[in-house]
Amino acid sequence: MTIDLLSTDAVSIRYHDGGELDLPRSPRPYLTASVGGIELTAVEPADHLHHLGVSVAIPDVNGVTFWGGRTFVRGAGSTMLPNHGQQVVRGRELGDGHLVERLAWTGPDGELLLDEQRSIAVRERGDGIELLWSTDLLAANGPVSFGSPQTNGRDDAFYGGIFWRAAFPTARVRCADGEGVDAAHGSSSPWLAVDGSGASLVATTRNSDMPWFVRAEGYVGFGPAVAVTGRREMAAGESLRLDLAVAILDRPSSDPAAIARRLGAHAVPARAADDVRA
């Protein structure tokens, strides 16, 4: 199923339930975006078939991958394992440009690992589009340990969290610490600007303890990273908040810090969704 969060002659922001995905993709809902005929998100690109636009994707949750594809195994490298989980929608509320969901994160054996409350809002502004994504992850069935390829032994590969896979073939990257991927990757900058051909993305997060994972060569993608220098542990009943706010512009911003402050002030909290609407 596909939901139009914002649809005009020039803009398409769509949310997909992921029901069409096969298990090696770690099936999950995802969002796609295009503005003025320019694709801003890539879904199942040839280089990484498990990259799905904008989604909550974590490579290692108690050994289960919600990222898709291969798992990095210390001493063995990237290995295809039968450990793919999926995110299943349990409830949904829809409003004008706003979606709230409750999801269950289950392992390949059907075991519940996490309950998620998700809120997404999309709105037009005079200078572009704002997309606000907030997620609360609850350790619903015992303690939970989050990892990444880096925590499992692959240096520099600490991806995992709310992840935006861009469709840009290349991009200019800027942040408060400087210009270029070397400045942005691993940075805790309050803002990140990713400028592609014909469109620019300015992102911010309230998760100051989640540094930016950034790629602009081979593929373009970014997001606040959950597990960087070590595994992130949650006791049973504890929750973890993830958030990402992105402004979509038709040109590189001259003041991304100001845009990030505006986005942060308007962040939307996640809340429960108990009733499913068709």
PDB file of N, CA, C and O in Angstrom, residues 172-222:
ATOM      1  N   ARG A 172      27.619  17.497  -2.855  1.00  0.00           N
ATOM      2  CA  ARG A 172      28.466  18.336  -2.008  1.00  0.00           C
ATOM      3  C   ARG A 172      27.923  18.229  -0.582  1.00  0.00           C
ATOM      4  O   ARG A 172      26.721  18.343  -0.359  1.00  0.00           O
ATOM      5  N   VAL A 173      28.803  18.023   0.373  1.00  0.00           N
ATOM      6  CA  VAL A 173      28.409  17.853   1.771  1.00  0.00           C
ATOM      7  C   VAL A 173      28.996  18.980   2.601  1.00  0.00           C
ATOM      8  O   VAL A 173      30.185  19.306   2.491  1.00  0.00           O
ATOM      9  N   ARG A 174      28.155  19.581   3.453  1.00  0.00           N
ATOM     10  CA  ARG A 174      28.610  20.630   4.370  1.00  0.00           C
ATOM     11  C   ARG A 174      28.047  20.376   5.754  1.00  0.00           C
ATOM     12  O   ARG A 174      26.979  19.765   5.901  1.00  0.00           O
ATOM     13  N   CYS A 175      28.748  20.829   6.767  1.00  0.00           N
ATOM     14  CA  CYS A 175      28.247  20.775   8.133  1.00  0.00           C
ATOM     15  C   CYS A 175      28.928  21.886   8.925  1.00  0.00           C
ATOM     16  O   CYS A 175      29.787  22.606   8.388  1.00  0.00           O
ATOM     17  N   ALA A 176      28.579  22.030  10.189  1.00  0.00           N
ATOM     18  CA  ALA A 176      29.154  23.099  11.003  1.00  0.00           C
ATOM     19  C   ALA A 176      30.660  22.931  11.196  1.00  0.00           C
ATOM     20  O   ALA A 176      31.365  23.901  11.491  1.00  0.00           O
ATOM     21  N   ASP A 177      31.169  21.717  11.006  1.00  0.00           N
ATOM     22  CA  ASP A 177      32.592  21.447  11.191  1.00  0.00           C
ATOM     23  C   ASP A 177      33.414  21.626   9.921  1.00  0.00           C
ATOM     24  O   ASP A 177      34.636  21.437   9.940  1.00  0.00           O
ATOM     25  N   GLY A 178      32.742  21.956   8.804  1.00  0.00           N
ATOM     26  CA  GLY A 178      33.478  22.175   7.573  1.00  0.00           C
ATOM     27  C   GLY A 178      32.774  21.574   6.373  1.00  0.00           C
ATOM     28  O   GLY A 178      31.619  21.139   6.454  1.00  0.00           O
ATOM     29  N   GLU A 179      33.488  21.550   5.264  1.00  0.00           N
ATOM     30  CA  GLU A 179      32.933  21.026   4.019  1.00  0.00           C
ATOM     31  C   GLU A 179      33.586  19.709   3.670  1.00  0.00           C
ATOM     32  O   GLU A 179      34.787  19.520   3.893  1.00  0.00           O
ATOM     33  N   GLY A 180      32.780  18.783   3.103  1.00  0.00           N
ATOM     34  CA  GLY A 180      33.278  17.492   2.671  1.00  0.00           C
ATOM     35  C   GLY A 180      32.898  16.377   3.622  1.00  0.00           C
ATOM     36  O   GLY A 180      32.573  16.605   4.796  1.00  0.00           O
ATOM     37  N   VAL A 181      32.947  15.157   3.109  1.00  0.00           N
ATOM     38  CA  VAL A 181      32.580  13.986   3.901  1.00  0.00           C
ATOM     39  C   VAL A 181      33.509  13.811   5.090  1.00  0.00           C
ATOM     40  O   VAL A 181      33.075  13.405   6.174  1.00  0.00           O
ATOM     41  N   ASP A 182      34.788  14.125   4.922  1.00  0.00           N
ATOM     42  CA  ASP A 182      35.729  13.963   6.037  1.00  0.00           C
ATOM     43  C   ASP A 182      35.324  14.806   7.238  1.00  0.00           C
ATOM     44  O   ASP A 182      35.535  14.406   8.386  1.00  0.00           O
ATOM     45  N   ALA A 183      34.743  15.973   6.988  1.00  0.00           N
ATOM     46  CA  ALA A 183      34.299  16.833   8.084  1.00  0.00           C
ATOM     47  C   ALA A 183      32.979  16.359   8.671  1.00  0.00           C
ATOM     48  O   ALA A 183      32.760  16.461   9.886  1.00  0.00           O
ATOM     49  N   ALA A 184      32.099  15.833   7.826  1.00  0.00           N
ATOM     50  CA  ALA A 184      30.741  15.514   8.268  1.00  0.00           C
ATOM     51  C   ALA A 184      30.604  14.115   8.853  1.00  0.00           C
ATOM     52  O   ALA A 184      29.850  13.904   9.816  1.00  0.00           O
ATOM     53  N   HIS A 185      31.317  13.144   8.290  1.00  0.00           N
ATOM     54  CA  HIS A 185      31.170  11.747   8.709  1.00  0.00           C
ATOM     55  C   HIS A 185      31.715  11.569  10.122  1.00  0.00           C
ATOM     56  O   HIS A 185      32.889  11.824  10.389  1.00  0.00           O
ATOM     57  N   GLY A 186      30.841  11.174  11.036  1.00  0.00           N
ATOM     58  CA  GLY A 186      31.234  11.042  12.429  1.00  0.00           C
ATOM     59  C   GLY A 186      31.075  12.313  13.236  1.00  0.00           C
ATOM     60  O   GLY A 186      31.342  12.325  14.443  1.00  0.00           O
ATOM     61  N   SER A 187      30.637  13.399  12.573  1.00  0.00           N
ATOM     62  CA  SER A 187      30.463  14.678  13.250  1.00  0.00           C
ATOM     63  C   SER A 187      29.162  14.689  14.053  1.00  0.00           C
ATOM     64  O   SER A 187      28.191  14.012  13.707  1.00  0.00           O
ATOM     65  N   SER A 188      29.140  15.482  15.109  1.00  0.00           N
ATOM     66  CA  SER A 188      27.915  15.761  15.856  1.00  0.00           C
ATOM     67  C   SER A 188      27.410  17.166  15.541  1.00  0.00           C
ATOM     68  O   SER A 188      26.780  17.811  16.375  1.00  0.00           O
ATOM     69  N   SER A 189      27.668  17.617  14.330  1.00  0.00           N
ATOM     70  CA  SER A 189      27.210  18.922  13.878  1.00  0.00           C
ATOM     71  C   SER A 189      25.695  19.050  14.049  1.00  0.00           C
ATOM     72  O   SER A 189      24.959  18.093  13.813  1.00  0.00           O
ATOM     73  N   PRO A 190      25.195  20.230  14.442  1.00  0.00           N
ATOM     74  CA  PRO A 190      23.745  20.407  14.571  1.00  0.00           C
ATOM     75  C   PRO A 190      23.011  20.443  13.242  1.00  0.00           C
ATOM     76  O   PRO A 190      21.778  20.419  13.228  1.00  0.00           O
ATOM     77  N   TRP A 191      23.732  20.477  12.146  1.00  0.00           N
ATOM     78  CA  TRP A 191      23.089  20.444  10.843  1.00  0.00           C
ATOM     79  C   TRP A 191      23.997  19.776   9.817  1.00  0.00           C
ATOM     80  O   TRP A 191      25.212  19.699   9.988  1.00  0.00           O
ATOM     81  N   LEU A 192      23.361  19.261   8.763  1.00  0.00           N
ATOM     82  CA  LEU A 192      24.060  18.623   7.653  1.00  0.00           C
ATOM     83  C   LEU A 192      23.381  19.070   6.368  1.00  0.00           C
ATOM     84  O   LEU A 192      22.149  19.000   6.256  1.00  0.00           O
ATOM     85  N   ALA A 193      24.163  19.546   5.403  1.00  0.00           N
ATOM     86  CA  ALA A 193      23.630  19.933   4.097  1.00  0.00           C
ATOM     87  C   ALA A 193      24.197  19.012   3.029  1.00  0.00           C
ATOM     88  O   ALA A 193      25.414  18.814   2.957  1.00  0.00           O
ATOM     89  N   VAL A 194      23.306  18.446   2.220  1.00  0.00           N
ATOM     90  CA  VAL A 194      23.688  17.548   1.134  1.00  0.00           C
ATOM     91  C   VAL A 194      23.125  18.150  -0.149  1.00  0.00           C
ATOM     92  O   VAL A 194      21.903  18.154  -0.363  1.00  0.00           O
ATOM     93  N   ASP A 195      23.997  18.696  -0.982  1.00  0.00           N
ATOM     94  CA  ASP A 195      23.589  19.422  -2.171  1.00  0.00           C
ATOM     95  C   ASP A 195      23.812  18.563  -3.407  1.00  0.00           C
ATOM     96  O   ASP A 195      24.951  18.217  -3.750  1.00  0.00           O
ATOM     97  N   GLY A 196      22.704  18.193  -4.056  1.00  0.00           N
ATOM     98  CA  GLY A 196      22.786  17.454  -5.301  1.00  0.00           C
ATOM     99  C   GLY A 196      22.481  18.365  -6.476  1.00  0.00           C
ATOM    100  O   GLY A 196      22.320  19.577  -6.338  1.00  0.00           O
ATOM    101  N   SER A 197      22.396  17.783  -7.666  1.00  0.00           N
ATOM    102  CA  SER A 197      22.088  18.555  -8.863  1.00  0.00           C
ATOM    103  C   SER A 197      20.605  18.891  -8.882  1.00  0.00           C
ATOM    104  O   SER A 197      19.755  18.012  -8.980  1.00  0.00           O
ATOM    105  N   GLY A 198      20.282  20.179  -8.749  1.00  0.00           N
ATOM    106  CA  GLY A 198      18.898  20.627  -8.829  1.00  0.00           C
ATOM    107  C   GLY A 198      18.136  20.601  -7.524  1.00  0.00           C
ATOM    108  O   GLY A 198      16.982  21.052  -7.477  1.00  0.00           O
ATOM    109  N   ALA A 199      18.706  20.073  -6.457  1.00  0.00           N
ATOM    110  CA  ALA A 199      18.007  20.018  -5.174  1.00  0.00           C
ATOM    111  C   ALA A 199      19.028  19.925  -4.047  1.00  0.00           C
ATOM    112  O   ALA A 199      20.157  19.464  -4.240  1.00  0.00           O
ATOM    113  N   SER A 200      18.601  20.366  -2.863  1.00  0.00           N
ATOM    114  CA  SER A 200      19.477  20.332  -1.696  1.00  0.00           C
ATOM    115  C   SER A 200      18.677  19.863  -0.489  1.00  0.00           C
ATOM    116  O   SER A 200      17.485  20.171  -0.353  1.00  0.00           O
ATOM    117  N   LEU A 201      19.335  19.113   0.396  1.00  0.00           N
ATOM    118  CA  LEU A 201      18.718  18.610   1.614  1.00  0.00           C
ATOM    119  C   LEU A 201      19.483  19.182   2.808  1.00  0.00           C
ATOM    120  O   LEU A 201      20.707  19.065   2.873  1.00  0.00           O
ATOM    121  N   VAL A 202      18.761  19.796   3.735  1.00  0.00           N
ATOM    122  CA  VAL A 202      19.349  20.279   4.985  1.00  0.00           C
ATOM    123  C   VAL A 202      18.712  19.483   6.113  1.00  0.00           C
ATOM    124  O   VAL A 202      17.491  19.485   6.274  1.00  0.00           O
ATOM    125  N   ALA A 203      19.545  18.789   6.879  1.00  0.00           N
ATOM    126  CA  ALA A 203      19.046  17.861   7.895  1.00  0.00           C
ATOM    127  C   ALA A 203      19.517  18.264   9.280  1.00  0.00           C
ATOM    128  O   ALA A 203      20.582  18.864   9.453  1.00  0.00           O
ATOM    129  N   THR A 204      18.705  17.907  10.280  1.00  0.00           N
ATOM    130  CA  THR A 204      19.094  18.090  11.665  1.00  0.00           C
ATOM    131  C   THR A 204      18.475  16.980  12.503  1.00  0.00           C
ATOM    132  O   THR A 204      17.555  16.290  12.060  1.00  0.00           O
ATOM    133  N   THR A 205      19.011  16.791  13.695  1.00  0.00           N
ATOM    134  CA  THR A 205      18.487  15.797  14.633  1.00  0.00           C
ATOM    135  C   THR A 205      18.689  16.316  16.044  1.00  0.00           C
ATOM    136  O   THR A 205      19.620  17.082  16.319  1.00  0.00           O
ATOM    137  N   ARG A 206      17.816  15.896  16.942  1.00  0.00           N
ATOM    138  CA  ARG A 206      17.976  16.232  18.355  1.00  0.00           C
ATOM    139  C   ARG A 206      18.866  15.228  19.079  1.00  0.00           C
ATOM    140  O   ARG A 206      19.177  15.411  20.248  1.00  0.00           O
ATOM    141  N   ASN A 207      19.260  14.165  18.378  1.00  0.00           N
ATOM    142  CA  ASN A 207      20.087  13.125  18.991  1.00  0.00           C
ATOM    143  C   ASN A 207      21.555  13.533  18.949  1.00  0.00           C
ATOM    144  O   ASN A 207      22.316  13.102  18.077  1.00  0.00           O
ATOM    145  N   SER A 208      21.980  14.342  19.903  1.00  0.00           N
ATOM    146  CA  SER A 208      23.353  14.826  19.914  1.00  0.00           C
ATOM    147  C   SER A 208      24.361  13.710  20.180  1.00  0.00           C
ATOM    148  O   SER A 208      25.556  13.866  19.909  1.00  0.00           O
ATOM    149  N   ASP A 209      23.883  12.567  20.702  1.00  0.00           N
ATOM    150  CA  ASP A 209      24.799  11.446  20.950  1.00  0.00           C
ATOM    151  C   ASP A 209      24.825  10.465  19.786  1.00  0.00           C
ATOM    152  O   ASP A 209      25.377   9.378  19.914  1.00  0.00           O
ATOM    153  N   MET A 210      24.224  10.843  18.653  1.00  0.00           N
ATOM    154  CA  MET A 210      24.230   9.997  17.463  1.00  0.00           C
ATOM    155  C   MET A 210      24.904  10.753  16.330  1.00  0.00           C
ATOM    156  O   MET A 210      24.267  11.543  15.630  1.00  0.00           O
ATOM    157  N   PRO A 211      26.208  10.545  16.120  1.00  0.00           N
ATOM    158  CA  PRO A 211      26.935  11.261  15.066  1.00  0.00           C
ATOM    159  C   PRO A 211      26.373  10.936  13.681  1.00  0.00           C
ATOM    160  O   PRO A 211      25.736   9.903  13.460  1.00  0.00           O
ATOM    161  N   TRP A 212      26.661  11.825  12.755  1.00  0.00           N
ATOM    162  CA  TRP A 212      26.197  11.628  11.383  1.00  0.00           C
ATOM    163  C   TRP A 212      27.006  10.535  10.679  1.00  0.00           C
ATOM    164  O   TRP A 212      28.231  10.556  10.690  1.00  0.00           O
ATOM    165  N   PHE A 213      26.296   9.587  10.081  1.00  0.00           N
ATOM    166  CA  PHE A 213      26.902   8.709   9.078  1.00  0.00           C
ATOM    167  C   PHE A 213      26.640   9.355   7.735  1.00  0.00           C
ATOM    168  O   PHE A 213      25.479   9.681   7.404  1.00  0.00           O
ATOM    169  N   VAL A 214      27.698   9.558   6.940  1.00  0.00           N
ATOM    170  CA  VAL A 214      27.564  10.271   5.672  1.00  0.00           C
ATOM    171  C   VAL A 214      28.381   9.564   4.598  1.00  0.00           C
ATOM    172  O   VAL A 214      29.552   9.224   4.815  1.00  0.00           O
ATOM    173  N   ARG A 215      27.772   9.362   3.438  1.00  0.00           N
ATOM    174  CA  ARG A 215      28.479   8.882   2.260  1.00  0.00           C
ATOM    175  C   ARG A 215      28.138   9.794   1.086  1.00  0.00           C
ATOM    176  O   ARG A 215      26.994  10.220   0.931  1.00  0.00           O
ATOM    177  N   ALA A 216      29.131  10.099   0.256  1.00  0.00           N
ATOM    178  CA  ALA A 216      28.897  10.877  -0.962  1.00  0.00           C
ATOM    179  C   ALA A 216      29.691  10.340  -2.139  1.00  0.00           C
ATOM    180  O   ALA A 216      29.687  10.941  -3.206  1.00  0.00           O
ATOM    181  N   GLU A 217      30.375   9.233  -1.957  1.00  0.00           N
ATOM    182  CA  GLU A 217      31.091   8.557  -3.040  1.00  0.00           C
ATOM    183  C   GLU A 217      30.640   7.106  -3.072  1.00  0.00           C
ATOM    184  O   GLU A 217      30.507   6.464  -2.038  1.00  0.00           O
ATOM    185  N   GLY A 218      30.412   6.586  -4.264  1.00  0.00           N
ATOM    186  CA  GLY A 218      29.843   5.247  -4.395  1.00  0.00           C
ATOM    187  C   GLY A 218      28.339   5.314  -4.325  1.00  0.00           C
ATOM    188  O   GLY A 218      27.636   4.812  -5.194  1.00  0.00           O
ATOM    189  N   TYR A 219      27.838   5.965  -3.298  1.00  0.00           N
ATOM    190  CA  TYR A 219      26.432   6.333  -3.202  1.00  0.00           C
ATOM    191  C   TYR A 219      26.325   7.518  -2.252  1.00  0.00           C
ATOM    192  O   TYR A 219      27.270   7.848  -1.532  1.00  0.00           O
ATOM    193  N   VAL A 220      25.164   8.177  -2.265  1.00  0.00           N
ATOM    194  CA  VAL A 220      24.918   9.302  -1.372  1.00  0.00           C
ATOM    195  C   VAL A 220      23.863   8.886  -0.354  1.00  0.00           C
ATOM    196  O   VAL A 220      22.763   8.465  -0.727  1.00  0.00           O
ATOM    197  N   GLY A 221      24.216   8.974   0.917  1.00  0.00           N
ATOM    198  CA  GLY A 221      23.277   8.619   1.970  1.00  0.00           C
ATOM    199  C   GLY A 221      23.734   9.183   3.293  1.00  0.00           C
ATOM    200  O   GLY A 221      24.922   9.466   3.487  1.00  0.00           O
ATOM    201  N   PHE A 222      22.787   9.352   4.218  1.00  0.00           N
ATOM    202  CA  PHE A 222      23.132   9.949   5.508  1.00  0.00           C
ATOM    203  C   PHE A 222      22.070   9.625   6.547  1.00  0.00           C
ATOM    204  O   PHE A 222      20.941   9.256   6.219  1.00  0.00           O
TER     205      PHE A 222
END
